Amino acid sequence: MKLVRAQSSHAAVFADLHLRSEDSATIKAFARTLQDTMETVGQVFILGDLFDAWSGPETLQETAFDPLVSIFQTLQGLGVPVILLRGNRDVLLKDQEPTLPGVLVADQILWENEARKVLLSHGDEYCLHDRPYQRLRGVLRSPIVRAIIRMIPSFLRQHLARRLRAQSVQAVSTKAQDSMGLVPSAIASALAEHQAAEAWLGHLHQESHQFLEEGGSYRVLPAWVPGIPPQILQ
Ligand SMILES: [Mn+2]
């Protein structure tokens, strides 16, 4: 788990965009939203599943992704940091992806100012009721498995990414809602570990705000779709 400490400036926060080359309109809309946002914030956080499936840098070879690469270049030129967290759909993102200019890839962000300390994460690591998924997650996040996956030819990786996506879609639609659910005590432990009072998560796509018995609270961000503004952390 790679945790980065972010600057205290205002951040625009997005989650679960699930961008795919077949839907170029959403990619363009997201690029426009970033363009509109960058005048009011100092940084951008994306809480995982930016891509519906990430097999490696070849994912971006589709021209549909050009507006995304281009807005990242613009943000880099303006010195606006972009922190991209790995979600379960884009778990194979490397710490440094040269095809994503200026983007820092991580697993968690710790953001704080004088008044607040917030832990941001994709959130799938707290869905502990989902045992089969947690086993798969452990395998895919192991450095050795990732290194092996990167060595196989890109067409095989793309096939693997598509298979993972298909299985994920099927699993989500058949699983009982509570087995997908977050385990609040796991969030509370993570907050205690980092001495933070709030967690911001994605993954579940349904917006909610819950208080924890142990103290503190967590927010689940809505999945981003064109037309909704980013959540601003300030
Ligand atoms: Mn997810």
mmCIF file of C-alpha atoms and ligand atoms in Angstrom:
data_model
loop_
_atom_site.group_PDB
_atom_site.id
_atom_site.type_symbol
_atom_site.label_atom_id
_atom_site.label_comp_id
_atom_site.label_asym_id
_atom_site.label_seq_id
_atom_site.Cartn_x
_atom_site.Cartn_y
_atom_site.Cartn_z
ATOM 1 C CA MET A 1 0.000 0.000 0.000
ATOM 2 C CA LYS A 2 1.509 3.260 -1.094
ATOM 3 C CA LEU A 3 0.306 6.217 0.957
ATOM 4 C CA VAL A 4 1.083 9.759 -0.127
ATOM 5 C CA ARG A 5 0.801 12.873 1.982
ATOM 6 C CA ALA A 6 -0.876 15.597 -0.019
ATOM 7 C CA GLN A 7 -0.552 19.365 0.139
ATOM 8 C CA SER A 8 -3.158 21.192 2.196
ATOM 9 C CA SER A 9 -4.565 23.190 -0.735
ATOM 10 C CA HIS A 10 -8.150 22.668 -1.950
ATOM 11 C CA ALA A 11 -8.591 19.449 -3.886
ATOM 12 C CA ALA A 12 -11.162 18.397 -6.472
ATOM 13 C CA VAL A 13 -12.032 14.777 -5.718
ATOM 14 C CA PHE A 14 -13.477 12.270 -8.190
ATOM 15 C CA ALA A 15 -14.211 8.546 -7.876
ATOM 16 C CA ASP A 16 -15.208 5.619 -10.069
ATOM 17 C CA LEU A 17 -15.284 7.203 -13.516
ATOM 18 C CA HIS A 18 -14.859 3.829 -15.254
ATOM 19 C CA LEU A 19 -13.604 5.498 -18.438
ATOM 20 C CA ARG A 20 -13.514 3.266 -21.514
ATOM 21 C CA SER A 21 -12.597 3.878 -25.125
ATOM 22 C CA GLU A 22 -16.099 2.944 -26.332
ATOM 23 C CA ASP A 23 -17.505 5.963 -24.470
ATOM 24 C CA SER A 24 -15.457 8.886 -25.774
ATOM 25 C CA ALA A 25 -18.167 11.395 -24.765
ATOM 26 C CA THR A 26 -17.578 10.687 -21.066
ATOM 27 C CA ILE A 27 -13.799 10.969 -21.497
ATOM 28 C CA LYS A 28 -14.250 14.378 -23.182
ATOM 29 C CA ALA A 29 -16.692 15.493 -20.500
ATOM 30 C CA PHE A 30 -14.230 14.564 -17.772
ATOM 31 C CA ALA A 31 -11.411 16.452 -19.506
ATOM 32 C CA ARG A 32 -13.689 19.515 -19.706
ATOM 33 C CA THR A 33 -14.615 19.188 -16.026
ATOM 34 C CA LEU A 34 -10.926 19.131 -15.081
ATOM 35 C CA GLN A 35 -10.354 22.162 -17.293
ATOM 36 C CA ASP A 36 -13.176 24.046 -15.518
ATOM 37 C CA THR A 37 -12.068 22.905 -12.069
ATOM 38 C CA MET A 38 -8.405 23.782 -12.184
ATOM 39 C CA GLU A 39 -8.949 27.490 -11.623
ATOM 40 C CA THR A 40 -10.503 26.920 -8.210
ATOM 41 C CA VAL A 41 -8.415 24.070 -6.785
ATOM 42 C CA GLY A 42 -4.746 23.434 -6.173
ATOM 43 C CA GLN A 43 -4.804 19.698 -6.854
ATOM 44 C CA VAL A 44 -6.862 16.797 -8.171
ATOM 45 C CA PHE A 45 -7.488 13.452 -6.440
ATOM 46 C CA ILE A 46 -9.022 10.488 -8.281
ATOM 47 C CA LEU A 47 -10.071 7.758 -5.846
ATOM 48 C CA GLY A 48 -9.682 4.715 -8.082
ATOM 49 C CA ASP A 49 -11.395 3.093 -11.043
ATOM 50 C CA LEU A 50 -10.570 6.002 -13.351
ATOM 51 C CA PHE A 51 -10.389 3.289 -15.999
ATOM 52 C CA ASP A 52 -13.029 0.638 -16.483
ATOM 53 C CA ALA A 53 -10.142 -1.730 -17.225
ATOM 54 C CA TRP A 54 -6.408 -1.010 -17.193
ATOM 55 C CA SER A 55 -4.138 -3.654 -18.698
ATOM 56 C CA GLY A 56 -1.073 -1.450 -19.162
ATOM 57 C CA PRO A 57 0.066 1.615 -21.139
ATOM 58 C CA GLU A 58 -1.498 0.162 -24.308
ATOM 59 C CA THR A 59 -4.896 1.020 -22.765
ATOM 60 C CA LEU A 60 -4.241 4.644 -23.747
ATOM 61 C CA GLN A 61 -3.384 3.866 -27.362
ATOM 62 C CA GLU A 62 -7.055 4.244 -28.243
ATOM 63 C CA THR A 63 -7.499 7.780 -29.573
ATOM 64 C CA ALA A 64 -10.627 8.140 -27.416
ATOM 65 C CA PHE A 65 -8.237 8.692 -24.478
ATOM 66 C CA ASP A 66 -6.370 11.597 -26.146
ATOM 67 C CA PRO A 67 -8.393 14.324 -24.323
ATOM 68 C CA LEU A 68 -7.502 12.718 -20.983
ATOM 69 C CA VAL A 69 -3.765 12.593 -21.732
ATOM 70 C CA SER A 70 -3.907 16.141 -23.024
ATOM 71 C CA ILE A 71 -5.635 17.563 -19.912
ATOM 72 C CA PHE A 72 -3.088 15.779 -17.692
ATOM 73 C CA GLN A 73 -0.356 17.486 -19.733
ATOM 74 C CA THR A 74 -2.074 20.843 -19.232
ATOM 75 C CA LEU A 75 -2.361 20.300 -15.466
ATOM 76 C CA GLN A 76 1.286 19.247 -15.336
ATOM 77 C CA GLY A 77 2.263 22.430 -17.182
ATOM 78 C CA LEU A 78 0.303 24.515 -14.676
ATOM 79 C CA GLY A 79 1.869 22.697 -11.724
ATOM 80 C CA VAL A 80 -1.461 21.240 -10.520
ATOM 81 C CA PRO A 81 -0.661 17.855 -8.920
ATOM 82 C CA VAL A 82 -2.861 14.900 -9.845
ATOM 83 C CA ILE A 83 -2.923 11.905 -7.492
ATOM 84 C CA LEU A 84 -4.533 8.799 -8.941
ATOM 85 C CA LEU A 85 -5.397 5.939 -6.602
ATOM 86 C CA ARG A 86 -5.535 2.361 -7.827
ATOM 87 C CA GLY A 87 -9.033 0.872 -7.771
ATOM 88 C CA ASN A 88 -9.964 -2.746 -8.308
ATOM 89 C CA ARG A 89 -10.476 -2.091 -12.058
ATOM 90 C CA ASP A 90 -7.118 -0.390 -12.506
ATOM 91 C CA VAL A 91 -5.127 -2.249 -9.866
ATOM 92 C CA LEU A 92 -2.327 -2.864 -12.411
ATOM 93 C CA LEU A 93 -1.408 0.838 -12.642
ATOM 94 C CA LYS A 94 2.281 1.270 -11.855
ATOM 95 C CA ASP A 95 3.596 3.902 -9.431
ATOM 96 C CA GLN A 96 4.875 5.785 -12.457
ATOM 97 C CA GLU A 97 3.011 5.557 -15.746
ATOM 98 C CA PRO A 98 4.857 7.622 -18.385
ATOM 99 C CA THR A 99 1.707 7.599 -20.540
ATOM 100 C CA LEU A 100 -0.117 9.527 -17.775
ATOM 101 C CA PRO A 101 1.953 12.734 -17.676
ATOM 102 C CA GLY A 102 2.353 14.343 -14.270
ATOM 103 C CA VAL A 103 0.116 11.788 -12.549
ATOM 104 C CA LEU A 104 1.253 10.268 -9.255
ATOM 105 C CA VAL A 105 -0.201 6.784 -8.718
ATOM 106 C CA ALA A 106 -0.761 5.585 -5.137
ATOM 107 C CA ASP A 107 -3.187 3.576 -2.967
ATOM 108 C CA GLN A 108 -4.089 6.082 -0.266
ATOM 109 C CA ILE A 109 -3.848 9.818 0.334
ATOM 110 C CA LEU A 110 -3.509 11.575 3.667
ATOM 111 C CA TRP A 111 -4.665 15.178 3.312
ATOM 112 C CA GLU A 112 -4.662 17.670 6.136
ATOM 113 C CA ASN A 113 -4.955 21.343 6.872
ATOM 114 C CA GLU A 114 -5.098 23.189 10.212
ATOM 115 C CA ALA A 115 -8.628 21.951 10.883
ATOM 116 C CA ARG A 116 -9.054 18.512 9.267
ATOM 117 C CA LYS A 117 -7.171 15.323 8.552
ATOM 118 C CA VAL A 118 -8.730 13.083 5.924
ATOM 119 C CA LEU A 119 -7.725 9.619 4.694
ATOM 120 C CA LEU A 120 -8.734 9.016 1.066
ATOM 121 C CA SER A 121 -8.813 5.553 -0.466
ATOM 122 C CA HIS A 122 -10.648 3.529 -3.107
ATOM 123 C CA GLY A 123 -12.288 1.655 -0.240
ATOM 124 C CA ASP A 124 -12.359 -1.904 -1.588
ATOM 125 C CA GLU A 125 -9.806 -2.847 1.083
ATOM 126 C CA TYR A 126 -12.522 -2.301 3.722
ATOM 127 C CA CYS A 127 -15.095 -4.568 2.024
ATOM 128 C CA LEU A 128 -13.880 -7.460 4.121
ATOM 129 C CA HIS A 129 -17.122 -9.436 3.979
ATOM 130 C CA ASP A 130 -16.306 -10.176 0.352
ATOM 131 C CA ARG A 131 -13.793 -13.013 0.898
ATOM 132 C CA PRO A 132 -13.356 -14.261 -2.703
ATOM 133 C CA TYR A 133 -12.725 -10.699 -3.825
ATOM 134 C CA GLN A 134 -10.242 -10.011 -1.015
ATOM 135 C CA ARG A 135 -8.251 -13.099 -2.044
ATOM 136 C CA LEU A 136 -8.133 -11.903 -5.663
ATOM 137 C CA ARG A 137 -7.225 -8.404 -4.486
ATOM 138 C CA GLY A 138 -4.312 -9.771 -2.453
ATOM 139 C CA VAL A 139 -3.010 -11.727 -5.454
ATOM 140 C CA LEU A 140 -3.280 -8.818 -7.904
ATOM 141 C CA ARG A 141 -1.603 -6.384 -5.526
ATOM 142 C CA SER A 142 1.401 -8.592 -4.848
ATOM 143 C CA PRO A 143 4.529 -7.130 -6.457
ATOM 144 C CA ILE A 144 5.611 -10.515 -7.852
ATOM 145 C CA VAL A 145 2.300 -11.181 -9.579
ATOM 146 C CA ARG A 146 2.287 -7.646 -10.985
ATOM 147 C CA ALA A 147 5.812 -8.062 -12.322
ATOM 148 C CA ILE A 148 4.807 -11.323 -14.040
ATOM 149 C CA ILE A 149 1.671 -9.746 -15.521
ATOM 150 C CA ARG A 150 3.761 -6.883 -16.934
ATOM 151 C CA MET A 151 6.062 -9.320 -18.678
ATOM 152 C CA ILE A 152 3.327 -11.064 -20.638
ATOM 153 C CA PRO A 153 2.493 -9.640 -24.096
ATOM 154 C CA SER A 154 0.037 -6.766 -24.146
ATOM 155 C CA PHE A 155 -2.665 -8.660 -26.078
ATOM 156 C CA LEU A 156 -2.732 -11.277 -23.304
ATOM 157 C CA ARG A 157 -2.861 -8.563 -20.631
ATOM 158 C CA GLN A 158 -5.798 -6.933 -22.397
ATOM 159 C CA HIS A 159 -7.539 -10.293 -22.509
ATOM 160 C CA LEU A 160 -6.889 -10.742 -18.787
ATOM 161 C CA ALA A 161 -8.184 -7.231 -17.992
ATOM 162 C CA ARG A 162 -11.360 -7.904 -19.976
ATOM 163 C CA ARG A 163 -11.870 -11.213 -18.169
ATOM 164 C CA LEU A 164 -11.416 -9.515 -14.792
ATOM 165 C CA ARG A 165 -13.893 -6.825 -15.767
ATOM 166 C CA ALA A 166 -16.469 -9.354 -16.963
ATOM 167 C CA GLN A 167 -16.119 -11.369 -13.758
ATOM 168 C CA SER A 168 -16.375 -8.231 -11.635
ATOM 169 C CA VAL A 169 -19.579 -7.127 -13.401
ATOM 170 C CA GLN A 170 -21.084 -10.593 -12.979
ATOM 171 C CA ALA A 171 -19.995 -10.895 -9.343
ATOM 172 C CA VAL A 172 -21.364 -7.473 -8.408
ATOM 173 C CA SER A 173 -24.746 -8.175 -9.976
ATOM 174 C CA THR A 174 -25.228 -11.494 -8.183
ATOM 175 C CA LYS A 175 -23.787 -10.671 -4.772
ATOM 176 C CA ALA A 176 -26.013 -9.692 -1.888
ATOM 177 C CA GLN A 177 -25.626 -6.021 -1.095
ATOM 178 C CA ASP A 178 -24.395 -6.604 2.469
ATOM 179 C CA SER A 179 -21.562 -8.884 1.353
ATOM 180 C CA MET A 180 -20.205 -5.960 -0.680
ATOM 181 C CA GLY A 181 -20.577 -3.725 2.325
ATOM 182 C CA LEU A 182 -17.862 -1.875 4.081
ATOM 183 C CA VAL A 183 -16.704 -3.096 7.480
ATOM 184 C CA PRO A 184 -16.863 0.058 9.614
ATOM 185 C CA SER A 185 -14.392 -1.251 12.222
ATOM 186 C CA ALA A 186 -11.762 -1.683 9.471
ATOM 187 C CA ILE A 187 -12.220 1.967 8.489
ATOM 188 C CA ALA A 188 -12.007 2.979 12.152
ATOM 189 C CA SER A 189 -8.683 1.102 12.528
ATOM 190 C CA ALA A 190 -7.252 2.806 9.441
ATOM 191 C CA LEU A 191 -8.340 6.205 10.755
ATOM 192 C CA ALA A 192 -6.764 5.455 14.149
ATOM 193 C CA GLU A 193 -3.526 4.343 12.484
ATOM 194 C CA HIS A 194 -3.233 7.690 10.710
ATOM 195 C CA GLN A 195 -4.811 9.769 13.470
ATOM 196 C CA ALA A 196 -7.406 11.013 11.011
ATOM 197 C CA ALA A 197 -11.055 11.703 11.819
ATOM 198 C CA GLU A 198 -12.574 11.267 8.350
ATOM 199 C CA ALA A 199 -12.300 8.844 5.459
ATOM 200 C CA TRP A 200 -13.360 9.561 1.884
ATOM 201 C CA LEU A 201 -13.970 6.435 -0.184
ATOM 202 C CA GLY A 202 -15.223 5.322 -3.580
ATOM 203 C CA HIS A 203 -15.921 1.816 -4.916
ATOM 204 C CA LEU A 204 -19.552 1.499 -3.777
ATOM 205 C CA HIS A 205 -20.782 4.208 -6.220
ATOM 206 C CA GLN A 206 -23.635 5.162 -3.858
ATOM 207 C CA GLU A 207 -23.119 8.424 -2.000
ATOM 208 C CA SER A 208 -23.385 8.180 1.772
ATOM 209 C CA HIS A 209 -22.037 9.649 4.985
ATOM 210 C CA GLN A 210 -21.779 7.501 8.117
ATOM 211 C CA PHE A 211 -20.566 8.095 11.621
ATOM 212 C CA LEU A 212 -18.408 5.419 13.246
ATOM 213 C CA GLU A 213 -19.065 4.009 16.717
ATOM 214 C CA GLU A 214 -15.356 4.338 17.421
ATOM 215 C CA GLY A 215 -15.500 8.030 16.561
ATOM 216 C CA GLY A 216 -14.930 9.802 13.279
ATOM 217 C CA SER A 217 -16.866 9.300 10.068
ATOM 218 C CA TYR A 218 -16.618 8.187 6.471
ATOM 219 C CA ARG A 219 -18.065 9.421 3.214
ATOM 220 C CA VAL A 220 -18.650 7.350 0.129
ATOM 221 C CA LEU A 221 -18.423 9.497 -2.995
ATOM 222 C CA PRO A 222 -20.862 9.016 -5.860
ATOM 223 C CA ALA A 223 -19.469 7.471 -9.041
ATOM 224 C CA TRP A 224 -18.643 10.415 -11.319
ATOM 225 C CA VAL A 225 -20.788 10.862 -14.393
ATOM 226 C CA PRO A 226 -20.852 13.832 -16.786
ATOM 227 C CA GLY A 227 -22.681 16.801 -15.319
ATOM 228 C CA ILE A 228 -21.925 16.308 -11.640
ATOM 229 C CA PRO A 229 -19.363 18.637 -10.080
ATOM 230 C CA PRO A 230 -16.337 17.238 -8.265
ATOM 231 C CA GLN A 231 -16.403 16.988 -4.488
ATOM 232 C CA ILE A 232 -14.210 19.743 -3.091
ATOM 233 C CA LEU A 233 -11.973 18.946 -0.135
ATOM 234 C CA GLN A 234 -11.083 22.131 1.733
HETATM 235 MN MN MN B 1 -14.148 -0.192 -7.476
#
